[in-house]
């Protein structure tokens, strides 16, 4: 029952993140869930369009939702990397840590962001997130992608 409650809380948090803050905000895309030692994380990406003079930009932000199914609170570290899918290399855009209470979820937590100039084509960008509970091993990667300059 508690695992189901945690899953519902995490799903609600991701759904709340998916609602745009204003007319220029793009939707959030979430990847699959990864887990390690009783802690799971979901990587999500958002792209917020803005303009400086005549040039359009996107702020790409990586997020995570963390769920702890352990019977005690635990500290969790997380990292996010970014790349342009066509020929880009992975660049770290942020990291952090937080305490997740027993059998609960936190987030979405913004991990880091990067600003990109919108080019002539709708370039696909990707983030990847992984997590590590205190004293544990890093999880696999949870990836998410979006088009950089969608309208």
Backbone as ProteinMPNN parsed JSONL, in Angstrom:
{"seq_chain_A": "XXXXXXXXXXXXXXXXXXXXXXXXXXXXXXXXXXXXXXXXXXXXXXXXXXXXXXXXXXXXXXXXXXXXXXXXXXXXXXXXXXXXXXXXXXXXXXXXXXXXXXXXXXXXXXXXXXXXXXXXXXXXXXXXXXXXXXXXXXXXXXXXXXXXXXX", "coords_chain_A": {"N_chain_A": [[0.819, -1.192, 0.0], [1.928, 1.274, 0.813], [3.943, 1.599, -1.101], [2.398, 1.923, -3.37], [1.097, 4.318, -2.72], [3.31, 6.04, -2.654], [4.02, 5.917, -5.363], [1.777, 7.108, -6.517], [1.971, 9.692, -5.437], [4.403, 10.504, -6.603], [3.68, 10.406, -9.329], [1.706, 12.391, -9.371], [3.263, 14.613, -8.758], [4.925, 14.765, -11.017], [2.952, 15.212, -12.941], [2.028, 17.73, -12.112], [4.286, 19.232, -12.675], [4.232, 19.146, -15.411], [2.415, 21.038, -16.259], [2.28, 24.073, -17.931], [3.835, 27.142, -16.869], [3.385, 29.624, -17.981], [2.272, 31.208, -21.06], [4.445, 30.876, -22.77], [5.892, 28.714, -21.926], [7.091, 25.442, -22.447], [5.931, 22.032, -22.665], [6.675, 19.425, -20.27], [8.851, 16.692, -20.598], [9.178, 13.387, -19.579], [11.427, 10.789, -18.644], [12.02, 7.257, -18.199], [11.839, 5.471, -15.036], [14.518, 5.004, -12.788], [16.244, 2.916, -10.452], [17.906, 2.273, -7.321], [18.892, 0.428, -4.64], [16.463, 0.685, -3.083], [15.687, 3.315, -3.571], [14.25, 5.441, -5.941], [14.363, 7.281, -9.037], [13.23, 9.747, -11.357], [13.921, 11.113, -14.451], [13.369, 14.288, -15.894], [12.644, 16.735, -18.442], [12.436, 20.166, -19.304], [11.603, 22.867, -21.504], [11.839, 26.183, -21.862], [10.751, 28.854, -23.689], [12.082, 32.002, -24.708], [12.762, 35.489, -25.492], [15.324, 37.654, -26.626], [15.729, 40.691, -27.647], [15.756, 40.339, -31.053], [16.287, 37.69, -31.123], [15.488, 34.338, -30.483], [15.489, 32.195, -27.64], [15.985, 29.149, -25.74], [15.514, 27.886, -22.528], [16.752, 25.118, -21.215], [15.884, 22.79, -18.837], [16.766, 20.397, -16.413], [15.093, 18.034, -14.387], [14.17, 16.12, -11.44], [12.26, 13.527, -9.874], [12.124, 12.044, -6.804], [11.812, 8.956, -5.086], [11.508, 7.246, -2.075], [11.538, 4.061, -0.92], [12.421, 2.874, 1.31], [12.508, 1.901, 4.839], [13.399, 4.001, 6.355], [14.496, 7.452, 6.509], [16.59, 8.86, 3.957], [19.603, 10.229, 2.584], [19.998, 11.545, -0.682], [21.884, 11.774, -3.601], [22.094, 13.488, -6.757], [22.604, 13.872, -10.302], [22.761, 15.696, -13.398], [23.025, 15.645, -16.924], [23.491, 17.155, -20.163], [22.805, 17.245, -23.709], [22.951, 18.016, -27.242], [21.19, 16.119, -29.475], [21.945, 15.415, -32.153], [25.018, 14.88, -32.824], [26.079, 16.069, -30.514], [27.93, 16.322, -27.398], [27.967, 14.953, -24.053], [27.376, 17.147, -21.358], [27.842, 18.194, -18.093], [25.246, 19.652, -16.247], [24.333, 20.143, -13.752], [24.019, 19.313, -10.23], [23.049, 17.874, -7.076], [21.793, 17.375, -3.727], [19.539, 15.828, -1.443], [17.357, 15.1, 1.333], [15.249, 12.369, 1.541], [12.302, 11.49, 2.962], [11.194, 8.548, 4.779], [9.49, 6.11, 2.874], [8.297, 7.922, 0.987], [7.906, 10.599, -1.436], [9.733, 13.172, -3.182], [9.846, 16.233, -4.982], [8.932, 17.692, -8.146], [12.424, 18.298, -8.483], [14.486, 20.873, -9.53], [17.451, 20.449, -11.284], [19.516, 21.498, -12.901], [20.262, 23.888, -15.529], [20.457, 25.071, -18.952], [21.019, 27.573, -21.427], [19.99, 27.917, -24.789], [20.424, 29.05, -28.124], [17.823, 29.422, -30.437], [17.828, 27.688, -33.384], [17.648, 27.441, -37.034], [16.291, 25.08, -37.419], [14.254, 22.627, -35.739], [15.828, 21.503, -33.316], [16.606, 18.51, -31.583], [17.007, 17.958, -28.129], [18.56, 16.488, -25.232], [18.432, 15.202, -21.902], [20.062, 13.535, -19.177], [19.705, 11.757, -16.162], [20.968, 10.606, -13.066], [20.946, 8.82, -9.904], [21.986, 8.503, -6.427], [21.769, 6.838, -3.446], [22.694, 7.655, -0.024], [25.808, 6.337, 0.783], [25.541, 4.365, -1.116], [25.357, 2.863, -4.427], [25.619, 4.387, -7.711], [22.734, 4.801, -9.739], [21.421, 3.486, -12.876], [20.976, 5.4, -15.947], [18.371, 7.78, -16.401], [16.75, 9.009, -19.073], [15.515, 11.874, -20.918], [13.908, 13.717, -23.504], [13.428, 16.568, -25.694], [12.206, 18.833, -28.233], [14.254, 21.505, -29.088], [13.436, 24.141, -29.822], [10.632, 24.28, -30.114], [7.392, 25.525, -31.012]], "CA_chain_A": [[0.0, 0.0, 0.0], [2.785, 2.456, 0.878], [4.609, 1.757, -2.398], [1.399, 2.466, -4.286], [0.918, 5.717, -2.331], [4.501, 6.756, -3.14], [3.93, 6.01, -6.816], [0.746, 8.099, -6.819], [2.541, 11.004, -5.114], [5.391, 10.817, -7.638], [2.958, 10.686, -10.572], [1.061, 13.695, -9.22], [4.315, 15.639, -8.826], [5.319, 14.884, -12.429], [1.831, 15.838, -13.639], [2.033, 19.15, -11.761], [5.396, 19.835, -13.399], [3.92, 19.187, -16.834], [1.562, 22.168, -16.572], [3.084, 25.262, -18.201], [3.688, 28.269, -15.957], [2.837, 30.729, -18.754], [2.008, 30.865, -22.453], [5.68, 30.573, -23.486], [6.517, 27.51, -21.373], [6.836, 24.199, -23.168], [5.578, 20.908, -21.805], [7.77, 18.661, -19.69], [8.926, 15.299, -21.033], [9.836, 12.578, -18.556], [11.937, 9.484, -19.031], [11.669, 6.157, -17.314], [12.319, 5.492, -13.667], [15.668, 4.169, -12.444], [16.277, 2.741, -9.0], [19.048, 1.627, -6.703], [18.843, 0.222, -3.193], [15.247, 1.186, -2.463], [15.415, 4.701, -3.934], [14.078, 5.569, -7.386], [14.36, 8.637, -9.564], [12.702, 9.935, -12.7], [14.499, 12.281, -15.101], [12.43, 15.064, -16.71], [13.237, 17.887, -19.119], [11.524, 21.22, -19.745], [12.227, 23.855, -22.377], [11.087, 27.424, -21.75], [11.141, 29.76, -24.771], [12.105, 33.421, -24.395], [13.326, 36.3, -26.569], [16.206, 38.763, -26.281], [15.764, 41.458, -28.891], [15.153, 39.589, -32.157], [16.777, 36.31, -31.065], [14.764, 33.443, -29.58], [16.288, 31.259, -26.858], [15.32, 28.146, -24.922], [16.186, 27.471, -21.306], [16.524, 23.69, -21.023], [16.065, 22.483, -17.422], [16.636, 18.999, -15.986], [14.394, 17.866, -13.11], [14.005, 14.743, -10.987], [11.333, 13.185, -8.801], [12.764, 10.971, -6.042], [10.925, 8.168, -4.231], [12.23, 6.396, -1.137], [10.695, 2.981, -0.4], [13.083, 2.343, 2.502], [11.796, 2.162, 6.092], [14.003, 5.14, 7.053], [14.89, 8.56, 5.636], [17.931, 8.704, 3.403], [20.122, 11.282, 1.729], [20.121, 11.119, -2.071], [22.589, 12.665, -4.529], [21.637, 13.366, -8.135], [23.352, 14.632, -11.306], [22.122, 15.793, -14.702], [23.86, 15.987, -18.067], [22.742, 17.683, -21.303], [23.453, 17.214, -25.026], [22.175, 18.123, -28.47], [21.205, 14.735, -29.921], [22.699, 15.231, -33.399], [26.435, 15.208, -32.761], [26.507, 16.741, -29.289], [28.548, 15.498, -26.355], [27.333, 15.158, -22.755], [27.933, 18.194, -20.509], [27.161, 18.242, -16.793], [24.584, 20.944, -16.032], [23.99, 20.364, -12.354], [23.937, 18.211, -9.278], [22.541, 18.299, -5.781], [21.438, 16.31, -2.789], [18.415, 16.127, -0.565], [16.912, 13.997, 2.183], [13.909, 11.893, 1.21], [11.746, 10.801, 4.13], [10.847, 7.144, 4.554], [8.281, 5.784, 2.115], [7.685, 9.136, 0.446], [8.505, 11.14, -2.656], [9.97, 14.614, -3.237], [10.084, 16.745, -6.322], [10.15, 17.702, -8.949], [13.543, 19.138, -8.087], [15.296, 21.354, -10.657], [18.848, 20.073, -11.069], [20.368, 22.458, -13.587], [19.708, 24.34, -16.803], [21.35, 25.673, -19.933], [20.316, 28.375, -22.432], [20.381, 27.607, -26.158], [19.835, 29.875, -29.171], [16.988, 28.647, -31.354], [18.371, 27.685, -34.736], [16.659, 27.397, -38.116], [15.544, 23.822, -37.367], [13.793, 22.241, -34.418], [16.853, 20.566, -32.858], [16.243, 17.692, -30.427], [17.976, 17.985, -27.039], [18.336, 15.39, -24.301], [19.084, 15.213, -20.59], [20.086, 12.247, -18.489], [19.788, 11.944, -14.722], [21.123, 9.411, -12.245], [20.821, 9.083, -8.467], [22.758, 7.633, -5.533], [21.454, 6.995, -2.023], [23.876, 7.773, 0.839], [26.55, 5.098, 0.977], [25.155, 3.375, -2.126], [25.894, 2.919, -5.787], [24.861, 5.182, -8.676], [21.757, 4.087, -10.556], [21.564, 3.682, -14.316], [20.53, 6.718, -16.38], [17.014, 8.051, -16.869], [16.878, 10.06, -20.086], [14.323, 12.533, -21.43], [14.276, 14.573, -24.633], [12.416, 17.478, -26.241], [12.724, 19.674, -29.299], [14.821, 22.691, -28.454], [12.776, 25.412, -30.124], [9.26, 24.091, -30.576], [6.543, 26.712, -30.791]], "C_chain_A": [[0.867, 1.261, 0.0], [3.526, 2.686, -0.435], [3.654, 2.381, -3.404], [1.165, 3.942, -3.991], [2.095, 6.558, -2.816], [4.463, 6.945, -4.636], [2.899, 7.056, -7.232], [1.259, 9.507, -6.554], [3.542, 11.427, -6.184], [4.705, 11.165, -8.957], [2.276, 12.05, -10.513], [2.08, 14.824, -9.325], [4.76, 15.847, -10.268], [4.212, 15.556, -13.221], [1.778, 17.333, -13.344], [3.139, 19.878, -12.494], [5.053, 20.02, -14.862], [3.023, 20.357, -17.217], [2.405, 23.416, -16.781], [2.789, 26.403, -17.23], [3.11, 29.486, -16.679], [2.704, 30.29, -20.209], [3.26, 30.472, -23.225], [6.338, 29.287, -23.021], [6.127, 26.286, -22.195], [6.504, 23.103, -22.164], [6.838, 20.207, -21.31], [7.697, 17.24, -20.215], [9.71, 14.521, -19.986], [10.283, 11.243, -19.117], [11.488, 8.43, -18.042], [12.282, 6.325, -15.934], [13.515, 4.561, -13.524], [15.692, 4.023, -10.934], [17.562, 2.049, -8.572], [18.811, 1.582, -5.207], [17.649, 0.88, -2.511], [14.905, 2.636, -2.74], [15.288, 4.765, -5.45], [14.027, 7.035, -7.782], [13.847, 8.647, -10.982], [13.326, 11.199, -13.261], [13.488, 12.96, -15.997], [13.153, 16.267, -17.305], [12.14, 18.888, -19.452], [12.305, 22.199, -20.602], [11.338, 25.093, -22.393], [11.606, 28.422, -22.778], [11.084, 31.211, -24.308], [12.847, 34.164, -25.508], [14.181, 37.419, -26.002], [16.407, 39.567, -27.555], [15.032, 40.693, -29.975], [15.529, 38.116, -32.134], [15.968, 35.506, -30.036], [15.732, 32.468, -28.919], [15.379, 30.227, -26.221], [16.16, 27.934, -23.676], [15.785, 26.019, -21.077], [16.836, 23.372, -19.564], [15.847, 21.001, -17.168], [16.012, 18.971, -14.598], [14.465, 16.399, -12.703], [12.933, 14.678, -9.924], [11.938, 11.973, -8.112], [11.75, 10.286, -5.135], [11.767, 7.233, -3.382], [11.267, 5.326, -0.608], [11.312, 2.323, 0.832], [12.277, 2.652, 3.767], [12.395, 3.317, 6.906], [14.367, 6.223, 6.038], [16.306, 8.325, 5.128], [18.315, 9.921, 2.571], [20.305, 10.723, 0.323], [20.863, 12.195, -2.851], [22.021, 12.457, -5.916], [22.478, 14.263, -9.028], [22.566, 14.653, -12.601], [23.139, 16.232, -15.744], [22.961, 16.367, -19.232], [23.53, 17.44, -22.589], [22.443, 17.524, -26.117], [22.314, 16.758, -29.133], [22.049, 14.535, -31.179], [24.132, 15.743, -33.246], [26.921, 15.892, -31.5], [27.167, 15.78, -28.312], [27.899, 15.866, -25.021], [28.101, 16.183, -21.927], [27.138, 18.22, -19.207], [26.549, 19.62, -16.602], [24.168, 21.152, -14.587], [23.998, 19.1, -11.525], [23.397, 18.767, -7.966], [22.316, 17.102, -4.891], [20.296, 16.8, -1.922], [18.132, 14.91, 0.301], [15.485, 13.652, 1.773], [13.414, 11.076, 2.403], [11.326, 9.38, 3.772], [9.51, 7.017, 3.831], [7.549, 7.026, 1.605], [8.427, 9.566, -0.816], [8.724, 12.644, -2.491], [10.179, 15.009, -4.683], [8.785, 17.175, -6.971], [11.181, 18.715, -8.441], [14.293, 19.569, -9.344], [16.759, 21.055, -10.338], [19.794, 21.093, -11.687], [19.733, 22.842, -14.902], [20.794, 24.926, -17.684], [20.507, 26.45, -20.934], [20.879, 28.069, -23.81], [19.697, 28.581, -27.102], [19.01, 28.968, -30.065], [17.551, 28.798, -32.76], [17.271, 27.613, -35.773], [15.842, 26.102, -38.125], [15.208, 23.496, -35.922], [14.692, 21.134, -33.865], [16.375, 19.819, -31.612], [17.378, 17.738, -29.404], [17.581, 16.926, -26.025], [19.039, 15.666, -22.979], [19.154, 13.776, -20.104], [20.381, 12.516, -17.02], [20.099, 10.605, -14.078], [21.187, 9.812, -10.781], [21.689, 8.118, -7.68], [22.325, 7.883, -4.092], [22.741, 7.05, -1.208], [24.51, 6.402, 1.057], [26.282, 4.041, -0.072], [25.834, 3.592, -3.462], [25.012, 3.81, -6.661], [23.9, 4.278, -9.432], [22.178, 4.156, -12.021], [21.012, 5.062, -14.652], [19.057, 6.717, -16.74], [17.117, 9.225, -17.824], [15.512, 10.621, -20.458], [14.765, 13.489, -22.529], [13.106, 15.462, -25.023], [13.04, 18.208, -27.419], [13.113, 21.007, -28.693], [13.987, 23.935, -28.653], [11.381, 25.221, -30.665], [8.426, 25.314, -30.249], [5.322, 26.343, -30.003]], "O_chain_A": [[0.577, 2.211, -0.728], [3.72, 3.83, -0.845], [4.036, 3.249, -4.188], [1.045, 4.741, -4.92], [1.903, 7.66, -3.33], [4.83, 8.007, -5.139], [3.117, 7.803, -8.185], [1.018, 10.417, -7.347], [3.533, 12.576, -6.624], [5.105, 12.115, -9.63], [2.271, 12.783, -11.502], [1.797, 15.869, -9.911], [4.952, 16.985, -10.698], [4.491, 16.386, -14.086], [1.507, 18.125, -14.246], [2.959, 21.026, -12.899], [5.535, 20.96, -15.493], [2.883, 20.645, -18.406], [3.175, 23.788, -15.895], [1.646, 26.606, -16.821], [2.418, 30.296, -16.062], [2.988, 29.142, -20.549], [3.154, 29.795, -24.247], [7.268, 28.811, -23.673], [4.971, 26.127, -22.584], [6.764, 23.235, -20.968], [7.923, 20.38, -21.865], [6.621, 16.646, -20.273], [10.782, 14.949, -19.559], [9.608, 10.644, -19.954], [10.672, 8.692, -17.158], [13.12, 7.195, -15.699], [13.523, 3.46, -14.074], [15.216, 4.9, -10.213], [18.208, 1.344, -9.348], [18.555, 2.614, -4.586], [17.799, 1.55, -1.49], [13.925, 3.147, -2.197], [16.119, 4.209, -6.168], [13.695, 7.907, -6.979], [14.008, 7.676, -11.721], [13.271, 12.25, -12.623], [12.812, 12.294, -16.782], [14.139, 16.754, -16.752], [11.038, 18.499, -19.839], [13.517, 22.345, -20.449], [10.21, 25.046, -22.884], [12.779, 28.796, -22.74], [10.156, 31.609, -23.604], [13.483, 33.545, -26.361], [13.81, 38.057, -25.017], [17.168, 39.168, -28.436], [13.838, 40.421, -29.852], [15.135, 37.366, -33.026], [15.788, 35.926, -28.893], [16.669, 31.978, -29.548], [14.162, 30.401, -26.166], [17.383, 27.817, -23.759], [14.627, 25.723, -20.783], [17.94, 23.653, -19.098], [14.873, 20.416, -17.642], [16.356, 19.78, -13.737], [14.782, 15.536, -13.522], [12.715, 15.629, -9.173], [12.236, 10.974, -8.768], [10.931, 10.945, -4.494], [12.628, 6.516, -3.893], [10.294, 5.649, 0.072], [10.787, 1.332, 1.339], [11.453, 3.566, 3.766], [11.948, 3.582, 8.022], [14.527, 5.941, 4.85], [17.116, 7.673, 5.788], [17.47, 10.557, 1.941], [20.714, 9.575, 0.15], [20.523, 13.376, -2.778], [21.521, 11.377, -6.229], [23.002, 15.284, -8.583], [21.791, 13.737, -12.877], [23.997, 17.075, -15.484], [21.803, 15.953, -19.288], [24.76, 17.426, -22.577], [21.24, 17.325, -25.947], [23.431, 16.282, -29.336], [22.802, 13.564, -31.255], [24.411, 16.912, -33.513], [28.092, 16.266, -31.43], [26.977, 14.567, -28.397], [27.347, 16.957, -24.873], [29.323, 16.104, -21.806], [25.908, 18.262, -19.223], [27.224, 20.636, -16.767], [23.697, 22.232, -14.231], [23.985, 17.982, -12.041], [23.305, 19.98, -7.781], [22.61, 15.964, -5.259], [20.112, 17.996, -1.698], [18.619, 13.814, 0.021], [14.626, 14.527, 1.67], [14.04, 10.092, 2.796], [11.13, 9.056, 2.601], [8.543, 7.716, 4.135], [6.336, 7.159, 1.772], [9.435, 8.974, -1.202], [7.994, 13.308, -1.755], [10.634, 14.21, -5.502], [7.699, 17.035, -6.408], [10.844, 19.825, -8.031], [14.695, 18.722, -10.142], [17.242, 21.37, -9.251], [20.768, 21.501, -11.056], [18.777, 22.206, -15.347], [21.895, 25.235, -17.228], [19.395, 26.032, -21.26], [22.093, 27.971, -23.986], [18.525, 28.908, -26.915], [19.445, 27.87, -30.414], [17.726, 29.911, -33.254], [16.09, 27.711, -35.437], [14.8, 26.041, -38.778], [15.815, 24.034, -34.996], [14.344, 19.955, -33.942], [15.81, 20.42, -30.699], [18.549, 17.58, -29.749], [16.423, 16.513, -25.959], [20.102, 16.285, -22.943], [18.405, 12.913, -20.561], [21.19, 13.378, -16.677], [19.56, 9.578, -14.491], [21.442, 10.968, -10.446], [22.081, 7.062, -8.177], [22.484, 8.987, -3.571], [23.773, 6.546, -1.651], [23.848, 5.445, 1.457], [26.754, 2.913, 0.068], [26.756, 4.396, -3.598], [23.821, 3.974, -6.397], [24.219, 3.127, -9.728], [23.167, 4.803, -12.363], [20.625, 5.813, -13.757], [18.555, 5.755, -17.321], [17.526, 10.316, -17.429], [14.49, 9.946, -20.334], [15.878, 14.013, -22.486], [11.95, 15.159, -24.727], [14.26, 18.203, -27.585], [12.379, 21.568, -27.879], [13.843, 24.723, -27.718], [10.976, 25.93, -31.586], [8.729, 26.051, -29.311], [4.489, 27.203, -29.717]]}, "name": "protein", "num_of_chains": 1, "seq": "XXXXXXXXXXXXXXXXXXXXXXXXXXXXXXXXXXXXXXXXXXXXXXXXXXXXXXXXXXXXXXXXXXXXXXXXXXXXXXXXXXXXXXXXXXXXXXXXXXXXXXXXXXXXXXXXXXXXXXXXXXXXXXXXXXXXXXXXXXXXXXXXXXXXXXX"}
